[in-house]
Coordinates of C-alpha atoms in Angstrom, one line a residue:
M1 CA -23.8 105.1 -40.1
G2 CA -26.5 106.6 -37.6
L3 CA -24.6 110.0 -37.4
A4 CA -24.9 110.5 -41.0
N5 CA -28.8 110.9 -40.5
L6 CA -27.7 114.3 -38.7
P7 CA -28.8 116.5 -41.5
F8 CA -32.6 115.3 -41.4
G9 CA -32.7 116.2 -37.6
F10 CA -31.1 119.6 -38.0
Y11 CA -33.7 120.0 -40.9
G12 CA -36.6 119.4 -38.5
A13 CA -35.1 121.6 -35.8
A14 CA -34.9 124.3 -38.3
V15 CA -38.6 123.8 -39.2
L16 CA -40.2 122.9 -35.7
I17 CA -38.1 124.9 -33.2
T18 CA -36.4 127.6 -35.0
V19 CA -39.1 128.6 -37.3
P20 CA -41.8 128.8 -34.8
Q21 CA -39.7 130.9 -32.5
L22 CA -39.0 133.4 -35.3
L23 CA -42.6 133.5 -36.6
A24 CA -43.9 134.0 -33.0
A25 CA -41.5 137.0 -32.3
R26 CA -42.8 138.6 -35.8
G27 CA -46.7 138.4 -34.0
I28 CA -47.7 135.4 -36.3
P29 CA -50.7 133.8 -34.5
Q30 CA -50.3 130.3 -33.4
P31 CA -52.8 128.8 -35.6
T32 CA -50.9 130.1 -38.6
I33 CA -47.7 129.0 -37.5
A34 CA -49.0 125.4 -36.7
A35 CA -50.4 125.6 -40.6
I36 CA -47.1 126.4 -42.1
T37 CA -45.4 123.9 -40.3
A38 CA -47.9 121.3 -41.1
T39 CA -47.7 122.4 -44.8
A40 CA -43.6 122.2 -44.7
M41 CA -43.9 118.5 -43.2
I42 CA -46.3 117.4 -46.2
P43 CA -43.3 115.8 -48.1
T44 CA -42.6 113.6 -45.0
F45 CA -45.7 111.3 -46.0
C46 CA -45.9 112.0 -49.5
G47 CA -42.2 112.3 -50.7
F48 CA -42.3 108.5 -51.0
L49 CA -44.0 108.9 -54.4
L50 CA -40.3 110.3 -55.5
A51 CA -38.5 107.3 -53.7
P52 CA -38.2 105.2 -56.9
I53 CA -35.6 107.5 -58.3
L54 CA -33.4 106.5 -55.4
D55 CA -33.1 102.8 -56.5
V56 CA -32.0 103.4 -60.3
H57 CA -29.1 104.6 -62.1
F58 CA -26.8 106.2 -59.4
D59 CA -25.9 104.8 -56.0
R60 CA -27.8 105.6 -52.8
R61 CA -24.9 107.4 -51.4
S62 CA -24.4 109.7 -54.4
Y63 CA -28.3 110.5 -53.9
A64 CA -27.8 110.7 -50.4
I65 CA -25.2 113.5 -50.6
F66 CA -26.6 115.2 -53.2
F67 CA -29.7 115.7 -51.4
G68 CA -28.3 116.4 -48.4
L69 CA -26.6 119.4 -49.5
L70 CA -29.8 120.4 -51.4
T71 CA -31.6 120.4 -47.7
A72 CA -29.0 122.8 -46.7
A73 CA -29.3 125.2 -49.4
L74 CA -33.0 125.4 -49.4
A75 CA -32.7 126.0 -45.7
V76 CA -30.7 129.0 -46.3
M77 CA -33.0 130.4 -48.8
A78 CA -36.3 129.9 -46.7
L79 CA -34.4 131.9 -43.4
L80 CA -33.9 134.4 -46.0
S81 CA -37.3 134.8 -47.2
I82 CA -39.0 134.9 -44.0
G83 CA -40.7 138.2 -44.7
N84 CA -42.4 136.7 -47.3
L85 CA -44.9 133.9 -46.1
G86 CA -45.9 132.5 -49.1
R87 CA -42.4 132.0 -50.8
F88 CA -41.0 130.8 -46.9
T89 CA -43.6 128.3 -46.7
A90 CA -42.9 126.8 -50.2
L91 CA -39.1 126.9 -49.5
L92 CA -39.6 125.0 -46.3
V93 CA -41.8 122.5 -48.4
G94 CA -39.1 122.2 -50.9
G95 CA -36.3 121.9 -47.9
F96 CA -38.5 118.9 -46.5
L97 CA -38.9 117.1 -49.5
A98 CA -35.1 117.2 -50.3
A99 CA -34.5 116.2 -46.5
N100 CA -36.9 113.5 -46.9
L101 CA -35.3 112.2 -50.3
F102 CA -31.7 112.4 -48.3
Y103 CA -33.4 110.2 -45.5
N104 CA -35.0 107.7 -47.7
A105 CA -31.8 107.2 -49.9
L106 CA -29.7 106.9 -46.7
G107 CA -32.2 104.6 -45.1
G108 CA -32.5 102.1 -47.9
W109 CA -28.7 102.4 -48.2
L110 CA -28.3 101.5 -44.6
G111 CA -30.9 99.1 -44.5
D112 CA -29.4 97.1 -47.3
I113 CA -25.8 96.7 -46.0
V114 CA -26.3 96.4 -42.1
A115 CA -25.5 92.8 -40.7
K116 CA -28.4 90.6 -40.0
G117 CA -29.3 91.0 -36.4
D118 CA -27.9 94.6 -36.0
E119 CA -31.1 96.0 -37.4
G120 CA -32.0 97.1 -33.8
K121 CA -28.9 98.8 -33.1
L122 CA -28.9 100.5 -36.6
G123 CA -32.3 101.8 -35.7
A124 CA -31.2 103.2 -32.4
S125 CA -28.1 105.0 -34.0
F126 CA -30.1 105.9 -37.0
T127 CA -32.4 107.7 -34.5
I128 CA -30.1 109.1 -32.3
G129 CA -28.6 110.8 -35.4
N130 CA -32.3 112.3 -36.0
V131 CA -32.7 113.3 -32.1
G132 CA -29.0 114.5 -31.9
G133 CA -29.3 116.8 -35.1
F134 CA -32.7 117.9 -33.8
G135 CA -31.4 118.9 -30.1
A136 CA -28.4 120.4 -31.6
G137 CA -30.1 122.5 -34.2
A138 CA -32.7 123.7 -31.8
I139 CA -30.3 125.2 -29.4
S140 CA -27.7 126.4 -31.9
F141 CA -29.8 127.7 -34.7
I142 CA -32.0 130.4 -32.7
T143 CA -28.4 131.7 -31.2
L144 CA -26.7 131.9 -34.6
M145 CA -30.0 133.6 -36.1
R146 CA -30.1 136.2 -32.8
L147 CA -26.5 136.7 -32.6
L148 CA -25.6 137.2 -36.2
P149 CA -26.7 139.6 -39.3
E150 CA -29.4 138.2 -41.3
P151 CA -27.4 136.9 -44.1
L152 CA -24.7 135.2 -42.0
G153 CA -27.2 133.6 -39.4
A154 CA -29.0 132.0 -42.6
F155 CA -25.9 130.8 -43.9
A156 CA -24.5 129.3 -40.6
V157 CA -27.5 127.3 -40.2
G158 CA -27.1 126.1 -43.6
G159 CA -23.5 125.3 -43.1
L160 CA -24.1 122.9 -39.8
I161 CA -27.0 121.0 -41.9
A162 CA -24.5 120.4 -44.8
T163 CA -21.5 119.4 -42.7
P164 CA -22.5 115.8 -41.4
V165 CA -23.1 114.8 -45.1
L166 CA -19.7 114.5 -45.4
L167 CA -19.8 111.4 -43.2
C168 CA -21.4 109.4 -46.1
L169 CA -17.9 109.4 -47.8
F170 CA -16.8 107.1 -45.0
I171 CA -19.6 104.4 -45.3
P172 CA -19.2 101.7 -48.3
P173 CA -21.9 101.8 -50.9
S174 CA -24.5 99.1 -51.4
S175 CA -23.4 96.1 -53.3
T176 CA -26.9 95.6 -54.9
L177 CA -26.8 95.8 -59.0
R178 CA -28.5 98.8 -60.3
R179 CA -31.1 99.2 -62.7
G180 CA -30.9 101.7 -65.5
A181 CA -33.7 104.3 -65.8
K182 CA -35.5 103.0 -68.5
E183 CA -35.4 99.2 -67.3
S184 CA -36.7 100.6 -63.6
F185 CA -39.6 103.0 -64.4
A186 CA -40.8 100.4 -67.1
A187 CA -41.2 97.5 -64.2
L188 CA -41.8 100.5 -61.8
F189 CA -45.6 99.6 -61.4
R190 CA -45.1 95.8 -61.3
D191 CA -42.3 96.4 -58.6
I192 CA -44.4 98.6 -56.1
G193 CA -47.5 96.5 -56.9
Q194 CA -45.6 93.5 -55.5
L195 CA -44.3 95.6 -52.5
I196 CA -47.4 96.9 -51.4
R197 CA -49.3 93.5 -51.5
R198 CA -46.9 91.9 -48.8
P199 CA -49.0 91.0 -46.0
A200 CA -46.3 92.3 -43.8
V201 CA -46.1 95.7 -45.5
L202 CA -49.9 96.2 -45.5
R203 CA -49.9 95.3 -41.8
T204 CA -47.0 98.0 -41.1
L205 CA -48.9 100.7 -43.2
F206 CA -52.0 100.0 -41.4
M207 CA -50.3 100.5 -37.9
F208 CA -48.1 103.5 -38.7
G209 CA -51.0 105.3 -40.6
L210 CA -52.8 105.7 -37.3
P211 CA -51.8 108.2 -34.5
A212 CA -51.0 105.4 -31.7
A213 CA -47.5 107.0 -30.9
S214 CA -47.2 110.3 -32.9
F215 CA -46.6 112.5 -30.4
A216 CA -47.2 115.3 -32.7
L217 CA -47.2 117.8 -29.7
T218 CA -43.3 117.9 -30.1
N219 CA -43.9 119.9 -33.1
S220 CA -46.4 122.1 -31.3
L221 CA -44.9 123.0 -27.8
G222 CA -41.6 124.7 -29.5
G223 CA -43.9 127.8 -30.3
L224 CA -45.7 127.7 -27.1
G225 CA -42.8 128.7 -24.5
A226 CA -44.6 132.3 -23.8
R227 CA -47.5 130.6 -22.7
F228 CA -45.3 129.0 -20.0
Q229 CA -43.6 132.0 -19.2
A230 CA -40.8 130.6 -20.7
S231 CA -38.1 132.9 -22.6
E232 CA -36.6 131.8 -26.1
Q233 CA -33.3 131.2 -24.5
F234 CA -35.0 128.8 -22.2
V235 CA -36.7 126.9 -24.8
A236 CA -33.6 126.5 -27.0
V237 CA -31.8 124.9 -24.1
M238 CA -34.6 122.7 -23.1
A239 CA -35.2 121.6 -26.7
G240 CA -31.4 121.0 -27.3
T241 CA -29.6 119.9 -24.3
G242 CA -32.6 118.6 -22.1
V243 CA -34.6 117.0 -24.9
T244 CA -31.5 115.5 -26.3
V245 CA -30.0 114.0 -23.3
A246 CA -33.3 112.6 -22.1
A247 CA -34.1 111.2 -25.7
I248 CA -30.7 109.6 -26.4
L249 CA -31.3 107.8 -23.4
S250 CA -34.5 106.7 -24.3
I251 CA -33.3 105.4 -27.5
M252 CA -30.5 103.6 -25.9
T253 CA -33.0 101.8 -23.6
V254 CA -35.4 100.7 -26.4
P255 CA -32.8 98.1 -28.2
L256 CA -32.6 96.5 -24.6
I257 CA -36.4 96.2 -24.3
L258 CA -36.7 94.7 -27.9
K259 CA -34.4 91.7 -26.7
R260 CA -37.4 90.6 -24.6
V261 CA -40.4 92.3 -26.3
S262 CA -41.7 92.1 -29.8
P263 CA -41.5 95.4 -31.7
R264 CA -45.3 95.9 -32.5
P265 CA -46.6 95.0 -28.9
L266 CA -43.8 97.7 -27.5
Y267 CA -45.0 100.2 -30.1
L268 CA -48.6 100.1 -28.6
A269 CA -47.0 100.1 -25.0
V270 CA -45.0 103.4 -25.9
G271 CA -48.2 105.0 -27.4
S272 CA -50.6 104.4 -24.5
T273 CA -48.1 105.3 -21.7
G274 CA -47.2 108.5 -23.7
A275 CA -50.9 109.3 -24.1
L276 CA -51.6 109.2 -20.4
F277 CA -48.4 111.3 -19.8
T278 CA -50.2 113.9 -22.2
L279 CA -53.3 113.6 -20.2
S280 CA -51.3 114.6 -17.0
L281 CA -50.1 118.0 -18.5
I282 CA -54.0 119.3 -18.3
L283 CA -53.9 119.4 -14.6
L284 CA -50.2 121.0 -14.3
P285 CA -49.9 124.8 -14.0
R286 CA -48.2 126.9 -16.8
T287 CA -44.6 127.5 -15.4
P288 CA -41.5 127.2 -17.1
A289 CA -40.6 123.9 -15.5
V290 CA -43.9 122.5 -16.5
F291 CA -43.0 123.2 -19.9
A292 CA -39.6 121.5 -19.9
L293 CA -41.6 118.7 -18.4
A294 CA -43.7 118.2 -21.4
L295 CA -41.4 119.1 -24.2
I296 CA -38.9 116.6 -22.9
G297 CA -41.4 114.2 -21.9
E298 CA -43.2 114.2 -25.4
N299 CA -39.9 113.7 -27.0
V300 CA -38.7 110.8 -25.0
F301 CA -41.8 108.9 -25.9
Q302 CA -41.5 110.3 -29.5
A303 CA -37.8 108.8 -29.6
G304 CA -38.6 105.4 -28.5
A305 CA -41.4 105.2 -30.7
F306 CA -39.0 106.2 -33.6
V307 CA -36.6 103.3 -32.6
V308 CA -39.5 100.9 -32.6
E309 CA -40.6 102.1 -36.3
C310 CA -36.7 102.0 -37.4
T311 CA -36.4 98.5 -36.1
I312 CA -39.7 97.1 -37.9
V313 CA -38.7 99.1 -41.1
F314 CA -35.2 97.9 -41.2
R315 CA -36.2 94.3 -40.6
S316 CA -38.6 94.3 -43.3
I317 CA -35.9 95.5 -46.2
G318 CA -33.6 92.3 -46.1
D319 CA -30.6 91.9 -47.8
D320 CA -29.7 93.1 -51.6
N321 CA -33.1 94.4 -52.1
P322 CA -33.5 96.1 -55.4
L323 CA -36.1 98.2 -53.7
A324 CA -34.6 99.3 -50.4
A325 CA -35.1 102.9 -50.8
T326 CA -38.6 102.8 -52.1
Q327 CA -39.7 100.1 -49.5
F328 CA -37.8 102.4 -46.6
A329 CA -39.4 105.5 -47.8
L330 CA -43.0 104.2 -48.3
L331 CA -43.1 102.5 -44.8
Q332 CA -41.5 105.7 -43.1
A333 CA -43.9 107.9 -45.2
A334 CA -46.8 106.2 -43.2
T335 CA -45.0 106.9 -39.8
A336 CA -45.0 110.7 -41.0
L337 CA -48.4 110.6 -42.1
P338 CA -50.0 111.0 -38.5
I339 CA -47.3 113.3 -37.0
T340 CA -48.5 115.6 -40.2
Y341 CA -52.2 115.4 -39.7
M342 CA -52.1 115.3 -35.9
Q343 CA -49.9 118.6 -36.2
A344 CA -52.9 120.3 -38.0
V345 CA -55.5 118.6 -35.6
D346 CA -53.4 119.9 -32.7
G347 CA -53.3 123.4 -33.9
Q348 CA -57.2 123.5 -34.6
A349 CA -57.7 122.2 -30.9
F350 CA -55.6 124.7 -29.6
G351 CA -57.5 127.5 -31.6
N352 CA -60.6 126.1 -30.1
G353 CA -59.9 125.4 -26.4
G354 CA -56.4 126.5 -25.7
M355 CA -53.7 124.1 -24.4
P356 CA -56.0 121.7 -22.3
E357 CA -58.3 120.9 -25.4
M358 CA -55.0 120.2 -27.4
F359 CA -53.5 117.9 -24.9
F360 CA -57.0 116.2 -24.8
V361 CA -57.7 115.5 -28.4
D362 CA -54.0 114.6 -29.0
A363 CA -54.0 111.9 -26.2
G364 CA -57.6 110.8 -26.8
L365 CA -56.8 110.0 -30.3
S366 CA -53.8 108.1 -29.5
L367 CA -55.4 105.9 -27.0
V368 CA -58.4 105.2 -29.4
A369 CA -55.8 104.2 -32.0
C370 CA -53.9 101.9 -29.6
A371 CA -57.4 100.5 -28.8
I372 CA -58.0 99.9 -32.5
L373 CA -54.6 98.0 -33.0
L374 CA -54.5 96.2 -30.2
P375 CA -56.4 93.2 -31.5
F376 CA -54.7 93.2 -34.8
V377 CA -51.2 93.3 -33.2
T378 CA -52.2 90.4 -31.1
R379 CA -53.3 88.4 -33.9
W380 CA -50.2 89.4 -36.4
H381 CA -47.8 88.4 -33.2
R382 CA -49.5 84.9 -32.7
L383 CA -49.1 84.2 -36.4
E384 CA -45.5 85.4 -36.4
R385 CA -44.7 83.0 -33.6
S386 CA -46.8 80.2 -35.1
G387 CA -44.5 80.8 -38.6
A388 CA -47.2 81.8 -40.5
S389 CA -45.6 85.2 -41.5
S390 CA -45.0 86.1 -44.8
P391 CA -41.0 85.8 -46.0
R392 CA -38.9 88.6 -45.0
V393 CA -37.0 89.2 -48.1
L394 CA -38.8 90.9 -51.1
P395 CA -39.2 88.7 -54.2
V396 CA -38.3 90.9 -57.1

């Protein structure tokens, strides 16, 4: 179930690792690269507006297969248009929109059929699919683009993105009763109104919307290898092998911690510890070894945060939820929002003061967000332990 999420990780690697390297090799300035990748990621936090279509008419498995294949096709078209930055950026945005709808259809579908008590395992395996796809794409895509002629390299990248979609055929569909389009859209605003008024949803949106554990530097470091005297091949190997192995170990550790620590306090712990790690990078020399440490470390903390976020979201869905994909999309959009705006903030900070200012601004804002959330999380945790939290299953 988790490995079915590989295409989302693959596309993320194409946009956040391969594209910055390709653009940097063409002499495109780093602030422009950061702006392009930040623009491409806009659908990750506003794509939830289209998520209600995933809960009507067709089953979510069909939607996942369609949008997974569309993601691969748009990736090919974008890589073939890299000479035209306007069209290139537009295709990257379209690809991330398709990838986001694939991700939401898959998440709503799996969250609806997962056995009660297994949400943490699903959150870990779902994140492994994302991180594994990202790592495999980071190391293979740039190699394919360099070794193969231009059209063949782009088509090979698209083929790798599309192949894991076949896994969807071996997972049972949801048993939730599907609604017709007319019925669904007539009741859409009522249902979404019920959804966003739930205290648990409001709390989660507030917590995820702040940059407490965004670790957006993972999206900026891929194009800065030359600043550390690191070659393209070294960047690809570190982003692929090093990051993937370390992140998966982090992902496998989090469910063990969740048996002893509640998700929300753990989320703040990951964010604040990771911010302190980011601050320590300011004092280190600009060498390939430090680049590997920075890239791997930021991804380890981000992967841990992803598992905690997925666990919180899957627990909120419940069984036979007719708005499973919509709820999953809404809460996941909140997790993507700080990654997107922090990507732009980090790029601006880099333009003003280089890497030291970028590290300082990113870590400083994370620590401020954790400090703001701490009293709220403490109160929410106390309410949940006293049994005053709202019901888990959405009443529609």
